[in-house]
Tab-separated table of C-alpha atoms and ligand atoms in Angstrom:
chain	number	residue	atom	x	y	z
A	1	UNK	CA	-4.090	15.191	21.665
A	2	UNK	CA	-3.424	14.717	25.365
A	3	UNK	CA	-4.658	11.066	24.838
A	4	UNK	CA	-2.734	10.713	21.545
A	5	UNK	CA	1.036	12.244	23.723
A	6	UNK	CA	0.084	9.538	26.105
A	7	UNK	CA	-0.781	6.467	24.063
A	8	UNK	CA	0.783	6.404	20.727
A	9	UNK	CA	2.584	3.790	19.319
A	10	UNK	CA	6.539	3.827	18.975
A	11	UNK	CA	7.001	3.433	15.618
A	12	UNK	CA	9.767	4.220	13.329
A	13	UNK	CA	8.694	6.753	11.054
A	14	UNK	CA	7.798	8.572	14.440
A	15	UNK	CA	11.863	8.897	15.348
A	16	UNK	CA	14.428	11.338	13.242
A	17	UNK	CA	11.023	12.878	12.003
A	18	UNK	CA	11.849	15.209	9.158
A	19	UNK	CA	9.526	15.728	6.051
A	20	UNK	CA	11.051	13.034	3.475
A	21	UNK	CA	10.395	10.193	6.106
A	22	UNK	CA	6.898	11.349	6.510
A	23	UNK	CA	6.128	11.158	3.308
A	24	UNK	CA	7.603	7.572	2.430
A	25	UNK	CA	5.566	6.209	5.336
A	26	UNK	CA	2.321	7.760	4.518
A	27	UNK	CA	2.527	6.283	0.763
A	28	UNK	CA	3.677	3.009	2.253
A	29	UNK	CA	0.901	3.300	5.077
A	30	UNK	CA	-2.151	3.849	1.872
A	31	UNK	CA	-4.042	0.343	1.369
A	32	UNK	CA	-1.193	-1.303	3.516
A	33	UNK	CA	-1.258	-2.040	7.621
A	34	UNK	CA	0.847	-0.414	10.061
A	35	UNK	CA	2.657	-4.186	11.070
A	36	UNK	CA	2.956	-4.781	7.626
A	37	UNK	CA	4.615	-1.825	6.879
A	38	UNK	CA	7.170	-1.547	9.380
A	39	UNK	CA	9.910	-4.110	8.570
A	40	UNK	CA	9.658	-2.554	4.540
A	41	UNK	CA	9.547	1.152	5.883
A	42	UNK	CA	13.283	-0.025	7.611
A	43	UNK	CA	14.741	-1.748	5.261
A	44	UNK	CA	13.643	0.924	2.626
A	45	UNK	CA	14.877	3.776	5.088
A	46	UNK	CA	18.452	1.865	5.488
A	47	UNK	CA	19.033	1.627	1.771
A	48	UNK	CA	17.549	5.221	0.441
A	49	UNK	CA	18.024	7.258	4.421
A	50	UNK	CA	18.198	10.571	2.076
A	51	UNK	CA	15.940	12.141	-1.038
A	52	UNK	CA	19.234	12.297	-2.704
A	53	UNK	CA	19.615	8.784	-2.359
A	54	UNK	CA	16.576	7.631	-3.038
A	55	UNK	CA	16.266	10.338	-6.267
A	56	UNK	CA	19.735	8.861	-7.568
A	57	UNK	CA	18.621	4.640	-7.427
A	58	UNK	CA	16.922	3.252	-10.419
A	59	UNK	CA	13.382	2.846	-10.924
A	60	UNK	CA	13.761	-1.294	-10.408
A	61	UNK	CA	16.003	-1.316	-7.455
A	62	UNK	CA	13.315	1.378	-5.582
A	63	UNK	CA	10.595	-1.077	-6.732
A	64	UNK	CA	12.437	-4.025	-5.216
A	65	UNK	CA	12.272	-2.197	-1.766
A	66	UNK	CA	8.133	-2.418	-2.190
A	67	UNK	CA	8.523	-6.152	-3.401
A	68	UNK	CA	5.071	-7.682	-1.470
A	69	UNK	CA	3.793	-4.959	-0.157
A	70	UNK	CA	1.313	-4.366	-3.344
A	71	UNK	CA	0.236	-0.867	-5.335
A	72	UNK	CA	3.226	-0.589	-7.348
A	73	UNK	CA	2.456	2.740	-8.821
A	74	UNK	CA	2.527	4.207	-5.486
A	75	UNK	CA	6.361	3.416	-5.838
A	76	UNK	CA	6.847	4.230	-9.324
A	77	UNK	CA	5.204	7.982	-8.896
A	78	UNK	CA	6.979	8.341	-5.274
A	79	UNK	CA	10.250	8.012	-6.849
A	80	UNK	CA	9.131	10.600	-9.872
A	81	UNK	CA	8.498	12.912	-7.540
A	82	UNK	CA	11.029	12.567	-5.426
A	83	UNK	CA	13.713	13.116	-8.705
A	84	UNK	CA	11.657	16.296	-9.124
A	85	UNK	CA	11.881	17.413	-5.366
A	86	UNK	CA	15.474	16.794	-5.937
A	87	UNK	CA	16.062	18.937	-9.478
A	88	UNK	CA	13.921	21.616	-9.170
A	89	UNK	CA	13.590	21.905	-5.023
A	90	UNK	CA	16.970	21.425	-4.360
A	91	UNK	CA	16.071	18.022	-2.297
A	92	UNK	CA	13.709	20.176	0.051
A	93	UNK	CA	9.856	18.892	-0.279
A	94	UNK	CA	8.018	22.160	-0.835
A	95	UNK	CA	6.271	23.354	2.224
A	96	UNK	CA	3.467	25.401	-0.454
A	97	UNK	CA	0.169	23.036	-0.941
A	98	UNK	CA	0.214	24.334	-4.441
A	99	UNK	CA	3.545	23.090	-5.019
A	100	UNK	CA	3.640	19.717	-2.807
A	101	UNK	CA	0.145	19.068	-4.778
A	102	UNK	CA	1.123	18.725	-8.209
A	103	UNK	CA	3.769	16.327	-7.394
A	104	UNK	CA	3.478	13.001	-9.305
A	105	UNK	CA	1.032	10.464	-7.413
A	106	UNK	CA	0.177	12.927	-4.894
A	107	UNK	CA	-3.374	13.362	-4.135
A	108	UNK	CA	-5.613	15.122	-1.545
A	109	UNK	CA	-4.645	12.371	1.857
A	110	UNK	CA	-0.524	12.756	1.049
A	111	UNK	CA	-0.563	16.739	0.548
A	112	UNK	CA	-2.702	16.773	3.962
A	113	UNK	CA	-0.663	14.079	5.488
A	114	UNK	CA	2.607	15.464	4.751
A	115	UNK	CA	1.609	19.533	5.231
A	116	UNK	CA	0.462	18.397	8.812
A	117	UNK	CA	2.724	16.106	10.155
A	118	UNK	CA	5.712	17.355	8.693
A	119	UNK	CA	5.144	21.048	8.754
A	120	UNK	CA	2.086	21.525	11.437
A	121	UNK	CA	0.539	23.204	8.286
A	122	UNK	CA	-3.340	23.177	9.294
A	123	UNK	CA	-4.702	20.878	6.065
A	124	UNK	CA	-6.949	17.740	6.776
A	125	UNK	CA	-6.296	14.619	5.909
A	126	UNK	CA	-8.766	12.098	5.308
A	127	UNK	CA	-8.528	8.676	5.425
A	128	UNK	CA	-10.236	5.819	6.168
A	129	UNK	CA	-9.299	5.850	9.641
A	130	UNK	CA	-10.676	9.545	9.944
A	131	UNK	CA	-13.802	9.048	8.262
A	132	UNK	CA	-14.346	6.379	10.591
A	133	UNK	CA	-13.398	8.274	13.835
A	134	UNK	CA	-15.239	11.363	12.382
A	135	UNK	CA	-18.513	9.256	11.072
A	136	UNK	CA	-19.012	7.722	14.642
A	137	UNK	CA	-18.225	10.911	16.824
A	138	UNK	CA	-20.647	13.076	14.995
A	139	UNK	CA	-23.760	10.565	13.098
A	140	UNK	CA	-22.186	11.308	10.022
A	141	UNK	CA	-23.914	9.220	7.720
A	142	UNK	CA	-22.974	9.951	4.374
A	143	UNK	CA	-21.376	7.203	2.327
A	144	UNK	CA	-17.925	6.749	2.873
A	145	UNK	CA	-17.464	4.546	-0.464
A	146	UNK	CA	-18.680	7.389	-2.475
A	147	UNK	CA	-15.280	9.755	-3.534
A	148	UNK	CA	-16.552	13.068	-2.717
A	149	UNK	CA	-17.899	11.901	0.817
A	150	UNK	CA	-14.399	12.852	1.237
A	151	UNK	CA	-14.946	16.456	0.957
A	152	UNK	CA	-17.210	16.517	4.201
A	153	UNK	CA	-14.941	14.768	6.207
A	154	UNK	CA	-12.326	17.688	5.111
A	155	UNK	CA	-14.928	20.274	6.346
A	156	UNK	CA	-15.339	19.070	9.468
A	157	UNK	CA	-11.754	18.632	9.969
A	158	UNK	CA	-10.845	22.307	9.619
A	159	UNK	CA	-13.744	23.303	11.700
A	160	UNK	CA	-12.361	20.860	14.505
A	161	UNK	CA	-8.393	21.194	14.330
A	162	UNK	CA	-6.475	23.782	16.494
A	163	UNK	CA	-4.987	25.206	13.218
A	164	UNK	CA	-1.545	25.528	15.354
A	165	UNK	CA	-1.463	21.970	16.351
A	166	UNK	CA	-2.450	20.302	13.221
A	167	UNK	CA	0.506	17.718	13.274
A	168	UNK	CA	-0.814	16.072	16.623
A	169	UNK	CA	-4.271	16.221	15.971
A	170	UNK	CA	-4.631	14.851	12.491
A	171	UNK	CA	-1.926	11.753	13.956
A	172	UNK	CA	-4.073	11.382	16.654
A	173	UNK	CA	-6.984	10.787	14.975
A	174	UNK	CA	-6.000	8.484	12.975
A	175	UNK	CA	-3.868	6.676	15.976
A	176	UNK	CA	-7.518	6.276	17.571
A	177	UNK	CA	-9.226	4.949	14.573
A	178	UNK	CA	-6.110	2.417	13.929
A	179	UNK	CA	-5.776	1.457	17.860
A	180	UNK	CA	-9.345	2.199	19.357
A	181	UNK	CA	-12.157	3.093	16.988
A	182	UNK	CA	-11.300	0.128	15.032
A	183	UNK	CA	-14.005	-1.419	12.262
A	184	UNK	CA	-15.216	-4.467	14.257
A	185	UNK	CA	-15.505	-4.303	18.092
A	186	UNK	CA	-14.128	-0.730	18.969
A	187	UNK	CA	-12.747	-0.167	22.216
A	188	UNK	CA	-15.120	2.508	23.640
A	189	UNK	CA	-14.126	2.249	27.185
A	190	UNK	CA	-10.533	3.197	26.071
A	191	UNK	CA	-11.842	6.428	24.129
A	192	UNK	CA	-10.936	9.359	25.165
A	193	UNK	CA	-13.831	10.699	23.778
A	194	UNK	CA	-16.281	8.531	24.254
A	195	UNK	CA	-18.741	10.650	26.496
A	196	UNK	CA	-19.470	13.039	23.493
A	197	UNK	CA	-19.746	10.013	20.298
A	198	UNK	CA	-22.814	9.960	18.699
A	199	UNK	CA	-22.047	6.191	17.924
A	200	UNK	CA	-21.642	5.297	21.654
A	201	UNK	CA	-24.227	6.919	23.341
A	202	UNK	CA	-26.884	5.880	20.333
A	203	UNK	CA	-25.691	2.148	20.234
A	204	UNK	CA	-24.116	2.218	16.899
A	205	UNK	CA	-20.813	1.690	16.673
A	206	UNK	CA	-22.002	-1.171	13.823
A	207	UNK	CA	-23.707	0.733	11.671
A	208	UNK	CA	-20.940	3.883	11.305
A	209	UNK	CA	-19.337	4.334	8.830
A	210	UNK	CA	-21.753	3.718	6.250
A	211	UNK	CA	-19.507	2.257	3.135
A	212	UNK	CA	-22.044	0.153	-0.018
A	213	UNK	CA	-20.383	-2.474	-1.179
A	214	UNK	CA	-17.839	-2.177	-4.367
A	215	UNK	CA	-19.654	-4.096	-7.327
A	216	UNK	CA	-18.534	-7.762	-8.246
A	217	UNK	CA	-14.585	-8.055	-9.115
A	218	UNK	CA	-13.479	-9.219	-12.165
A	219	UNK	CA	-12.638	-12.671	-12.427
A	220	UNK	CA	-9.732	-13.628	-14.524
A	221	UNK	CA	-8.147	-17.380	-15.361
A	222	UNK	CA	-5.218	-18.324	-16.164
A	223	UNK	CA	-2.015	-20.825	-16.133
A	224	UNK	CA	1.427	-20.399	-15.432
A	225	UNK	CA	3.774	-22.720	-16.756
A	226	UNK	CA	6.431	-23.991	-14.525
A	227	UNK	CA	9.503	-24.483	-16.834
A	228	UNK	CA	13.114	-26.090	-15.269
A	229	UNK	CA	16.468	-26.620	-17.600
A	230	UNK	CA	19.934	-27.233	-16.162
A	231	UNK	CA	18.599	-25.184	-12.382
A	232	UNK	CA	16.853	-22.230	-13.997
A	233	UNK	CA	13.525	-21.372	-15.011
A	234	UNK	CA	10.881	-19.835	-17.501
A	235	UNK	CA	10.272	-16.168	-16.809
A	236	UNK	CA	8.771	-13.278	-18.700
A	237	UNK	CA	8.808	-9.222	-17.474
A	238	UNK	CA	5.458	-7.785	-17.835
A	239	UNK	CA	4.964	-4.735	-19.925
A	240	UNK	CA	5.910	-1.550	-18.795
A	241	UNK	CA	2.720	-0.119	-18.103
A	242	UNK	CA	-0.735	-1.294	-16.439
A	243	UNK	CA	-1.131	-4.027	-13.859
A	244	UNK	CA	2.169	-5.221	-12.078
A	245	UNK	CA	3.934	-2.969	-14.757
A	246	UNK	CA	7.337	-4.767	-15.246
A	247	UNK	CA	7.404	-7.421	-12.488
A	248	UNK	CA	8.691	-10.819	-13.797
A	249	UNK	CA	6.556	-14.112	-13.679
A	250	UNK	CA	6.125	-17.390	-15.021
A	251	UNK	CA	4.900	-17.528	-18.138
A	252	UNK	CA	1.020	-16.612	-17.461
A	253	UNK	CA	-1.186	-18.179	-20.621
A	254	UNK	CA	-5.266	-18.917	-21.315
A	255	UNK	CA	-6.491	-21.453	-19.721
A	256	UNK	CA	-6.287	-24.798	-20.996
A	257	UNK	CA	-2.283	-24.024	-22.154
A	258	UNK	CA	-0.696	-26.593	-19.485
A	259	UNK	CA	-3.156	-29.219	-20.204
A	260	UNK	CA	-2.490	-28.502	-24.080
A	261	UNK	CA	1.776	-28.801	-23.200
A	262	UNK	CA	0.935	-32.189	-21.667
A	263	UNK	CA	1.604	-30.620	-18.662
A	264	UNK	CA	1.873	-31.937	-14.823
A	265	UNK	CA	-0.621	-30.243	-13.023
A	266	UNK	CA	0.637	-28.863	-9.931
A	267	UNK	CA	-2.471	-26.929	-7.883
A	268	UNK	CA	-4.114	-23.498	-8.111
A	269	UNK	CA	-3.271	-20.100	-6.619
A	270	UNK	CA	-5.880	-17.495	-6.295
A	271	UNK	CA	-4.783	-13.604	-5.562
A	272	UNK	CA	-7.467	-10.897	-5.101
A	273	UNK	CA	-6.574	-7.313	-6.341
A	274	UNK	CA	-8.634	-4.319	-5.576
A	275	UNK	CA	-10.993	-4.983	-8.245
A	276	UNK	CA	-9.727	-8.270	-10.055
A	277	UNK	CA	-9.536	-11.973	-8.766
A	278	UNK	CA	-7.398	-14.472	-10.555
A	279	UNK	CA	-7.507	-17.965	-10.357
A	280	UNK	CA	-4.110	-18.989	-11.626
A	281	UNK	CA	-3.518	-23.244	-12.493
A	282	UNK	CA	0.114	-24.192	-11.873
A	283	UNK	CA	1.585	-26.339	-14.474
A	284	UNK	CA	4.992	-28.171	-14.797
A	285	UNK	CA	6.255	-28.306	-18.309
A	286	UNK	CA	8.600	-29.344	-20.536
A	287	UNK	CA	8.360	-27.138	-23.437
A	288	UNK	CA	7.125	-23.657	-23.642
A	289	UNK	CA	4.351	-22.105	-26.145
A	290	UNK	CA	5.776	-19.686	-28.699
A	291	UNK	CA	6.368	-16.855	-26.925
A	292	UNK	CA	9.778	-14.457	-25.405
A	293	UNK	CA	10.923	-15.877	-22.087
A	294	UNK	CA	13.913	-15.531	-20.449
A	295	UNK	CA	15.829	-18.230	-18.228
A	296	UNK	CA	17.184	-17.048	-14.671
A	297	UNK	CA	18.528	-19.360	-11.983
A	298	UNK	CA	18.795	-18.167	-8.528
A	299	UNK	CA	20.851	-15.678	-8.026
A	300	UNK	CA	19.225	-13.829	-11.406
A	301	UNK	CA	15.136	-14.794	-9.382
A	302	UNK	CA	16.592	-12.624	-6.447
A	303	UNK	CA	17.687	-9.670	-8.024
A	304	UNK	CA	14.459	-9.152	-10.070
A	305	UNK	CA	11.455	-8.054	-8.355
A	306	UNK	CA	8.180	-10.441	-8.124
A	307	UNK	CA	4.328	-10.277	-7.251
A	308	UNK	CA	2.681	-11.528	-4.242
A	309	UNK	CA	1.042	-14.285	-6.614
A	310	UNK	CA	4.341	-15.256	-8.386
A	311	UNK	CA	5.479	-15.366	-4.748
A	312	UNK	CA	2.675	-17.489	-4.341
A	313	UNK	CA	3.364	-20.013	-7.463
A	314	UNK	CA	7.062	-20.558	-6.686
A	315	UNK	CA	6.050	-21.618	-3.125
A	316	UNK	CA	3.533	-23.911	-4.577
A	317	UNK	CA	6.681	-25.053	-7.248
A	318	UNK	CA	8.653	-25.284	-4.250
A	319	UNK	CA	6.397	-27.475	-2.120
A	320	UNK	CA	6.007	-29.756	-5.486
A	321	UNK	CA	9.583	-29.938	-6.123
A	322	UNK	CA	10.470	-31.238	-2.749
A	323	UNK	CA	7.823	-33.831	-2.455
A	324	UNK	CA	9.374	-35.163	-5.233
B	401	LIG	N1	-2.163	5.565	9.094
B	401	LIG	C1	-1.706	6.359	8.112
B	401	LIG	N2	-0.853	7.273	8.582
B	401	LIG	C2	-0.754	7.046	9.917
B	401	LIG	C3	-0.037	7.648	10.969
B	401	LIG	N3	0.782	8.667	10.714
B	401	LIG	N4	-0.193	7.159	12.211
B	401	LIG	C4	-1.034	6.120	12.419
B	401	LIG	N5	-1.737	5.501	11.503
B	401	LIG	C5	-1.608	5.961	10.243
């Protein structure tokens, strides 16, 4: 903690802490690097400073605040629970695990997260950054990719935190796994703690955490048709529901579609999710299949909110259109 006072990082959800900030930058912080982060976690912060504001904006403006940054449910539930905070907590995020828990999209790292930094409540929480701190410092060598691995990291936690300082130390730790015990090449001989890791003094730093690999990612194919009229262009919403739930793309078909339209073929995108890779062929066309799109120009493309890989085609549509 003395290492952590000296050395952390000025960022902003460090500055006006209170309990609502805390917990927007822990969601946004899940799956999602600190740099990345940052500019979103501002603009976001500018637009919605208050629950109240953020409970009273509609679902698709709050989503176009996370445009790029990935995990859309993690918005979607955030701003659930935030409208309950609001009606039936009066706008103050409970304080009570047993409340804060059942909040939707909240799981065990947020209610520790939160409890701790916002309230010094003494609750672990467990991330990827902790197992890896915790792994190295003590041999740990149960698998981290294995969900209920979790659980041990929890226990040794509590048995390490001074229950009255709970904010600083759980920060801390992961401030050293995100700064200093990092995945590849850690920094021992900044550690603060280096004289008593089992990793360190045993020579293995590479083999700590232990995480198996995730099985083989789906692979899925597809084309999107690239479809101009009068300085607009094809688009469809996606359903409400599952993957992407109602982000707006070019009309994504099977494979073979664009070469079936007598379409121009324009190159390939590829976009990995956490557990399904698509390889996406970029057509120009000059009809569409069958189907429900809707035409937006401009000023209609920047109000709606996007994917990273439809990000990706209209760069690639871009990039064709001016060559041309
Ligand atoms: N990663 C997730 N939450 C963090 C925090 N509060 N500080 C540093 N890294 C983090």
């Amino acid at each position: 903690m003395t290492w952590f006072n000296r050395e952390k990082r000025d960022l902003p959800w460090r500055h006006r802490k209170n309990p609502y900030r805390v917990w927007v930058s822990e969601v946004m912080l899940q799956q999602t690097r600190v740099d990345t982060v940052i500019p979103y976690y501002n603009r976001f912060m500018e637009r919605f400073p208050t629950i109240e504001a953020l409970a009273a904006a509609e679902p698709d403006e709050v989503v176009k605040y996370w445009e790029g940054l990935g995990y859309y449910s993690r918005v979607r539930n955030l701003h659930q629970a935030v409208r309950e905070v609001v009606a039936v907590y009066d706008g103050v995020v409970p304080e009570e695990k047993e409340r804060f828990e059942k909040l939707k999209g909240v799981g065990p790292y947020t209610t520790g997260a939160v409890l701790s930094i916002a309230y010094n409540q003494p609750e672990p929480a467990v991330d990827g950054n902790v197992m890896r701190v915790m792994s190295r410092q003590f041999g740990i060598y149960d698998d981290i990719a294995i969900p209920k691995t979790r659980k041990i990291f929890e226990q040794v936690v509590r048995r390490l935190m001074d229950p009255s300082h709970a904010s600083d130390f759980n920060e801390g730790v992961m401030e050293l796994g995100a700064t200093v015990c990092t995945p590849k090449n850690p920094m021992c001989s900044l550690c603060p703690v280096q004289d008593d890791c089992y990793a360190y003094t045993h020579n293995v730093q590479d083999e700590l955490p232990v995480k198996t690999k995730k099985g083989a990612a789906r692979i899925e194919m597809y084309d999107a048709l690239y479809c101009r009229q009068d300085g607009r262009a094809a688009y469809v919403k996606r359903p409400d529901a599952g993957l992407l739930a109602g982000m707006w793309q070019y009309p994504l078909t099977d494979r073979g579609t664009g070469e079936q339209l007598n379409g121009t073929y324009i190159g390939q995108v590829k976009h990995v999710f956490s557990h399904i890779v698509w390889y996406i062929d970029l057509y120009e066309v000059e009809t569409l299949p069958v189907g429900e799109w809707t035409w937006l120009d401009e000023e209609a493309r920047d109000v709606v909110t996007v994917s990273v890989a439809q990000q990706k085609l209209e760069q690639m549509a871009g990039a064709k259109d001016e060559t041309v």
